[in-house]
Amino acid sequence: DGGITQSPKYLFRKEGQNVTLSCEQNLNHDAMYWYRQDPGQGLRLIYYSQIVNDFQKGDIAEGYSVSREKKESFPLTVTSAQKNPTAFYLCASSPLQGAGYGYTFGSGTRLTVV
Amino acid sequence: KNEVEQSPQNLTAQEGEFITINCSYSVGISALHWLQQHPGGGIVSLFMLSSGKKKHGRLIATINIQEKHSSLHITASHPRDSAVYICAVRPNTGNQFYFGTGTSLTVIP
């Protein structure tokens, strides 16, 4: 079955450490996205990529980095520069063109920095 | 500033009740998504709409493009419907969606 796999589901890190969240899709979707979810707020876009080796900053990119070396993979690194990294992170993908196409979401990674 | 507003924020219903969740948005859109998020966090797409009405089982979604408003209805609600329901819109320009803060629904047996 096609879908998006995020790993790990739960992640604990010490303050000051970089951490990388994995997102893999086998849907042959061109576009991939990373969102952050905090209590009481809507999902906020961190980064997105519409093609391999290219990505764009979203609304809250500071303290995060991404890469898109393969169409299937879009890992997110939460760096030590991110001031409040504890959150729920969701990866999504979609076909690039066409108003009729929505998102497919992964199951999320809950990151806790202590 | 949030382009997408949902109401109510929280909703508690008795099993069997008819439920309505509302979504209003402020920009011209090419598509609107209704999503369901269960405890544990994974998000499932329920509907994608650009006009009219869609039905799937006990769920019905409607959209009025002129009024910039959409509703999600659940008929004969059940405790397993308890979840957060999120509305998301894709503006006419760009490929990304903008999300509401969600409506937390609890259905009591």
mmCIF file of N, CA and C in Angstrom, chain A residues 26-98:
data_model
loop_
_atom_site.group_PDB
_atom_site.id
_atom_site.type_symbol
_atom_site.label_atom_id
_atom_site.label_comp_id
_atom_site.label_asym_id
_atom_site.label_seq_id
_atom_site.Cartn_x
_atom_site.Cartn_y
_atom_site.Cartn_z
ATOM 1 N N ASN A 26 6.001 6.538 -0.784
ATOM 2 C CA ASN A 26 6.068 5.696 -1.981
ATOM 3 C C ASN A 26 4.857 5.941 -2.869
ATOM 4 N N LEU A 27 4.386 7.185 -2.864
ATOM 5 C CA LEU A 27 3.214 7.577 -3.634
ATOM 6 C C LEU A 27 3.586 8.229 -4.971
ATOM 7 N N ASN A 28 4.868 8.372 -5.204
ATOM 8 C CA ASN A 28 5.367 9.061 -6.399
ATOM 9 C C ASN A 28 4.896 10.512 -6.450
ATOM 10 N N HIS A 29 4.714 11.109 -5.276
ATOM 11 C CA HIS A 29 4.311 12.514 -5.212
ATOM 12 C C HIS A 29 5.523 13.411 -5.405
ATOM 13 N N ASP A 30 5.303 14.498 -6.144
ATOM 14 C CA ASP A 30 6.397 15.442 -6.374
ATOM 15 C C ASP A 30 6.653 16.332 -5.161
ATOM 16 N N ALA A 31 5.584 16.772 -4.507
ATOM 17 C CA ALA A 31 5.716 17.763 -3.446
ATOM 18 C C ALA A 31 5.693 17.102 -2.069
ATOM 19 N N MET A 32 6.545 17.597 -1.181
ATOM 20 C CA MET A 32 6.571 17.133 0.202
ATOM 21 C C MET A 32 6.672 18.336 1.119
ATOM 22 N N TYR A 33 6.114 18.177 2.312
ATOM 23 C CA TYR A 33 5.970 19.300 3.245
ATOM 24 C C TYR A 33 6.301 18.841 4.649
ATOM 25 N N TRP A 34 6.797 19.767 5.455
ATOM 26 C CA TRP A 34 6.928 19.559 6.888
ATOM 27 C C TRP A 34 6.124 20.617 7.626
ATOM 28 N N TYR A 35 5.288 20.133 8.577
ATOM 29 C CA TYR A 35 4.486 21.020 9.393
ATOM 30 C C TYR A 35 4.804 20.783 10.867
ATOM 31 N N ARG A 36 4.601 21.832 11.634
ATOM 32 C CA ARG A 36 4.730 21.744 13.085
ATOM 33 C C ARG A 36 3.357 22.016 13.677
ATOM 34 N N GLN A 37 2.994 21.241 14.712
ATOM 35 C CA GLN A 37 1.705 21.436 15.375
ATOM 36 C C GLN A 37 1.951 21.663 16.854
ATOM 37 N N ASP A 38 1.442 22.776 17.361
ATOM 38 C CA ASP A 38 1.483 23.093 18.792
ATOM 39 C C ASP A 38 0.058 23.171 19.315
ATOM 40 N N PRO A 39 -0.134 22.907 20.599
ATOM 41 C CA PRO A 39 -1.497 22.930 21.165
ATOM 42 C C PRO A 39 -2.191 24.259 20.903
ATOM 43 N N GLY A 40 -3.430 24.195 20.434
ATOM 44 C CA GLY A 40 -4.220 25.402 20.218
ATOM 45 C C GLY A 40 -3.883 26.168 18.964
ATOM 46 N N GLN A 41 -2.970 25.641 18.157
ATOM 47 C CA GLN A 41 -2.611 26.333 16.916
ATOM 48 C C GLN A 41 -2.819 25.410 15.730
ATOM 49 N N GLY A 42 -3.070 26.025 14.582
ATOM 50 C CA GLY A 42 -3.139 25.251 13.355
ATOM 51 C C GLY A 42 -1.754 24.789 12.932
ATOM 52 N N LEU A 43 -1.716 23.848 12.016
ATOM 53 C CA LEU A 43 -0.427 23.393 11.501
ATOM 54 C C LEU A 43 0.299 24.553 10.819
ATOM 55 N N ARG A 44 1.579 24.657 11.100
ATOM 56 C CA ARG A 44 2.378 25.728 10.485
ATOM 57 C C ARG A 44 3.477 25.122 9.625
ATOM 58 N N LEU A 45 3.657 25.695 8.445
ATOM 59 C CA LEU A 45 4.573 25.148 7.456
ATOM 60 C C LEU A 45 6.008 25.511 7.790
ATOM 61 N N ILE A 46 6.872 24.494 7.834
ATOM 62 C CA ILE A 46 8.289 24.714 8.120
ATOM 63 C C ILE A 46 9.068 24.824 6.808
ATOM 64 N N TYR A 47 9.006 23.800 6.001
ATOM 65 C CA TYR A 47 9.672 23.762 4.701
ATOM 66 C C TYR A 47 8.822 22.950 3.743
ATOM 67 N N TYR A 48 8.995 23.205 2.445
ATOM 68 C CA TYR A 48 8.381 22.353 1.451
ATOM 69 C C TYR A 48 9.305 22.212 0.247
ATOM 70 N N SER A 49 9.066 21.151 -0.501
ATOM 71 C CA SER A 49 9.886 20.855 -1.673
ATOM 72 C C SER A 49 8.966 20.391 -2.787
ATOM 73 N N GLN A 50 9.178 20.947 -3.964
ATOM 74 C CA GLN A 50 8.354 20.560 -5.106
ATOM 75 C C GLN A 50 9.118 19.703 -6.106
ATOM 76 N N ILE A 51 10.443 19.614 -5.911
ATOM 77 C CA ILE A 51 11.253 18.844 -6.852
ATOM 78 C C ILE A 51 12.538 18.458 -6.142
ATOM 79 N N VAL A 52 13.138 17.382 -6.603
ATOM 80 C CA VAL A 52 14.387 16.920 -5.999
ATOM 81 C C VAL A 52 15.444 18.027 -6.068
ATOM 82 N N ASN A 53 16.223 18.114 -4.997
ATOM 83 C CA ASN A 53 17.320 19.081 -4.879
ATOM 84 C C ASN A 53 16.853 20.534 -4.833
ATOM 85 N N ASP A 54 15.596 20.743 -4.509
ATOM 86 C CA ASP A 54 15.091 22.105 -4.351
ATOM 87 C C ASP A 54 14.075 22.127 -3.222
ATOM 88 N N PHE A 55 14.118 23.168 -2.387
ATOM 89 C CA PHE A 55 13.143 23.302 -1.319
ATOM 90 C C PHE A 55 13.006 24.772 -0.962
ATOM 91 N N GLN A 56 11.887 25.088 -0.325
ATOM 92 C CA GLN A 56 11.562 26.472 -0.005
ATOM 93 C C GLN A 56 11.225 26.597 1.477
ATOM 94 N N LYS A 57 11.564 27.734 2.058
ATOM 95 C CA LYS A 57 11.192 27.990 3.445
ATOM 96 C C LYS A 57 9.700 28.242 3.565
ATOM 97 N N GLY A 58 9.136 27.751 4.646
ATOM 98 C CA GLY A 58 7.759 28.059 4.982
ATOM 99 C C GLY A 58 7.710 29.219 5.966
ATOM 100 N N ASP A 59 6.662 29.233 6.760
ATOM 101 C CA ASP A 59 6.441 30.363 7.663
ATOM 102 C C ASP A 59 7.347 30.367 8.889
ATOM 103 N N ILE A 60 7.855 29.179 9.275
ATOM 104 C CA ILE A 60 8.614 29.095 10.533
ATOM 105 C C ILE A 60 9.888 28.275 10.334
ATOM 106 N N ALA A 61 10.666 28.605 9.320
ATOM 107 C CA ALA A 61 11.835 27.798 8.944
ATOM 108 C C ALA A 61 13.038 27.987 9.868
ATOM 109 N N GLU A 62 13.073 29.053 10.647
ATOM 110 C CA GLU A 62 14.269 29.335 11.458
ATOM 111 C C GLU A 62 14.540 28.210 12.445
ATOM 112 N N GLY A 63 15.798 27.723 12.441
ATOM 113 C CA GLY A 63 16.182 26.657 13.356
ATOM 114 C C GLY A 63 15.968 25.261 12.792
ATOM 115 N N TYR A 64 15.529 25.180 11.537
ATOM 116 C CA TYR A 64 15.296 23.898 10.873
ATOM 117 C C TYR A 64 16.086 23.846 9.574
ATOM 118 N N SER A 65 16.408 22.617 9.125
ATOM 119 C CA SER A 65 16.990 22.446 7.800
ATOM 120 C C SER A 65 16.427 21.162 7.192
ATOM 121 N N VAL A 66 16.428 21.112 5.856
ATOM 122 C CA VAL A 66 15.909 19.954 5.139
ATOM 123 C C VAL A 66 16.834 19.624 3.978
ATOM 124 N N SER A 67 16.614 18.441 3.397
ATOM 125 C CA SER A 67 17.263 18.062 2.158
ATOM 126 C C SER A 67 16.264 17.270 1.328
ATOM 127 N N ARG A 68 16.469 17.247 0.021
ATOM 128 C CA ARG A 68 15.598 16.449 -0.863
ATOM 129 C C ARG A 68 16.494 15.844 -1.941
ATOM 130 N N GLU A 69 17.253 14.841 -1.542
ATOM 131 C CA GLU A 69 18.180 14.182 -2.466
ATOM 132 C C GLU A 69 17.469 13.141 -3.313
ATOM 133 N N LYS A 70 16.368 12.625 -2.804
ATOM 134 C CA LYS A 70 15.573 11.637 -3.540
ATOM 135 C C LYS A 70 14.109 12.070 -3.511
ATOM 136 N N LYS A 71 13.360 11.701 -4.523
ATOM 137 C CA LYS A 71 11.950 12.062 -4.589
ATOM 138 C C LYS A 71 11.177 11.499 -3.403
ATOM 139 N N GLU A 72 11.603 10.317 -2.922
ATOM 140 C CA GLU A 72 10.852 9.621 -1.888
ATOM 141 C C GLU A 72 11.104 10.150 -0.483
ATOM 142 N N SER A 73 12.165 10.921 -0.289
ATOM 143 C CA SER A 73 12.630 11.211 1.060
ATOM 144 C C SER A 73 12.784 12.705 1.303
ATOM 145 N N PHE A 74 12.347 13.158 2.468
ATOM 146 C CA PHE A 74 12.423 14.592 2.790
ATOM 147 C C PHE A 74 12.702 14.724 4.293
ATOM 148 N N PRO A 75 13.930 14.436 4.734
ATOM 149 C CA PRO A 75 14.232 14.502 6.172
ATOM 150 C C PRO A 75 14.320 15.927 6.693
ATOM 151 N N LEU A 76 13.895 16.095 7.935
ATOM 152 C CA LEU A 76 13.912 17.394 8.608
ATOM 153 C C LEU A 76 14.889 17.338 9.777
ATOM 154 N N THR A 77 15.819 18.276 9.829
ATOM 155 C CA THR A 77 16.736 18.381 10.965
ATOM 156 C C THR A 77 16.323 19.555 11.835
ATOM 157 N N VAL A 78 16.104 19.269 13.101
ATOM 158 C CA VAL A 78 15.814 20.305 14.086
ATOM 159 C C VAL A 78 17.152 20.655 14.729
ATOM 160 N N THR A 79 17.620 21.854 14.503
ATOM 161 C CA THR A 79 18.946 22.213 14.983
ATOM 162 C C THR A 79 18.877 22.820 16.376
ATOM 163 N N SER A 80 20.045 22.989 16.973
ATOM 164 C CA SER A 80 20.119 23.584 18.303
ATOM 165 C C SER A 80 19.706 25.051 18.283
ATOM 166 N N ALA A 81 19.604 25.638 17.088
ATOM 167 C CA ALA A 81 19.192 27.038 16.976
ATOM 168 C C ALA A 81 17.679 27.211 17.126
ATOM 169 N N GLN A 82 16.944 26.137 17.056
ATOM 170 C CA GLN A 82 15.477 26.217 17.211
ATOM 171 C C GLN A 82 15.181 26.398 18.690
ATOM 172 N N LYS A 83 14.578 27.527 19.038
ATOM 173 C CA LYS A 83 14.457 27.909 20.445
ATOM 174 C C LYS A 83 13.431 27.085 21.214
ATOM 175 N N ASN A 84 12.431 26.577 20.547
ATOM 176 C CA ASN A 84 11.382 25.833 21.241
ATOM 177 C C ASN A 84 11.014 24.607 20.405
ATOM 178 N N PRO A 85 11.862 23.597 20.372
ATOM 179 C CA PRO A 85 11.681 22.496 19.435
ATOM 180 C C PRO A 85 10.650 21.457 19.852
ATOM 181 N N THR A 86 10.258 21.439 21.113
ATOM 182 C CA THR A 86 9.295 20.426 21.549
ATOM 183 C C THR A 86 7.958 20.670 20.872
ATOM 184 N N ALA A 87 7.513 19.683 20.064
ATOM 185 C CA ALA A 87 6.284 19.850 19.289
ATOM 186 C C ALA A 87 5.976 18.534 18.597
ATOM 187 N N PHE A 88 4.854 18.536 17.903
ATOM 188 C CA PHE A 88 4.454 17.401 17.072
ATOM 189 C C PHE A 88 4.734 17.790 15.627
ATOM 190 N N TYR A 89 5.470 16.934 14.911
ATOM 191 C CA TYR A 89 5.884 17.255 13.544
ATOM 192 C C TYR A 89 5.204 16.310 12.564
ATOM 193 N N LEU A 90 4.603 16.888 11.539
ATOM 194 C CA LEU A 90 3.892 16.119 10.530
ATOM 195 C C LEU A 90 4.494 16.347 9.157
ATOM 196 N N CYS A 91 4.647 15.266 8.437
ATOM 197 C CA CYS A 91 5.112 15.308 7.060
ATOM 198 C C CYS A 91 3.920 15.030 6.146
ATOM 199 N N ALA A 92 3.872 15.669 5.009
ATOM 200 C CA ALA A 92 2.788 15.452 4.045
ATOM 201 C C ALA A 92 3.353 15.452 2.640
ATOM 202 N N SER A 93 2.589 14.880 1.719
ATOM 203 C CA SER A 93 2.997 14.922 0.319
ATOM 204 C C SER A 93 1.769 15.118 -0.551
ATOM 205 N N SER A 94 2.000 15.582 -1.764
ATOM 206 C CA SER A 94 0.898 15.734 -2.720
ATOM 207 C C SER A 94 1.446 15.720 -4.132
ATOM 208 N N PRO A 95 0.591 15.336 -5.098
ATOM 209 C CA PRO A 95 0.979 15.581 -6.483
ATOM 210 C C PRO A 95 1.127 17.083 -6.669
ATOM 211 N N LEU A 96 1.953 17.487 -7.593
ATOM 212 C CA LEU A 96 2.290 18.902 -7.656
ATOM 213 C C LEU A 96 1.188 19.745 -8.255
ATOM 214 N N GLN A 97 0.589 19.290 -9.312
ATOM 215 C CA GLN A 97 -0.315 20.127 -10.060
ATOM 216 C C GLN A 97 -1.761 19.731 -9.869
ATOM 217 N N GLY A 98 -2.639 20.698 -10.004
ATOM 218 C CA GLY A 98 -4.056 20.377 -10.038
ATOM 219 C C GLY A 98 -4.766 20.688 -8.752
#
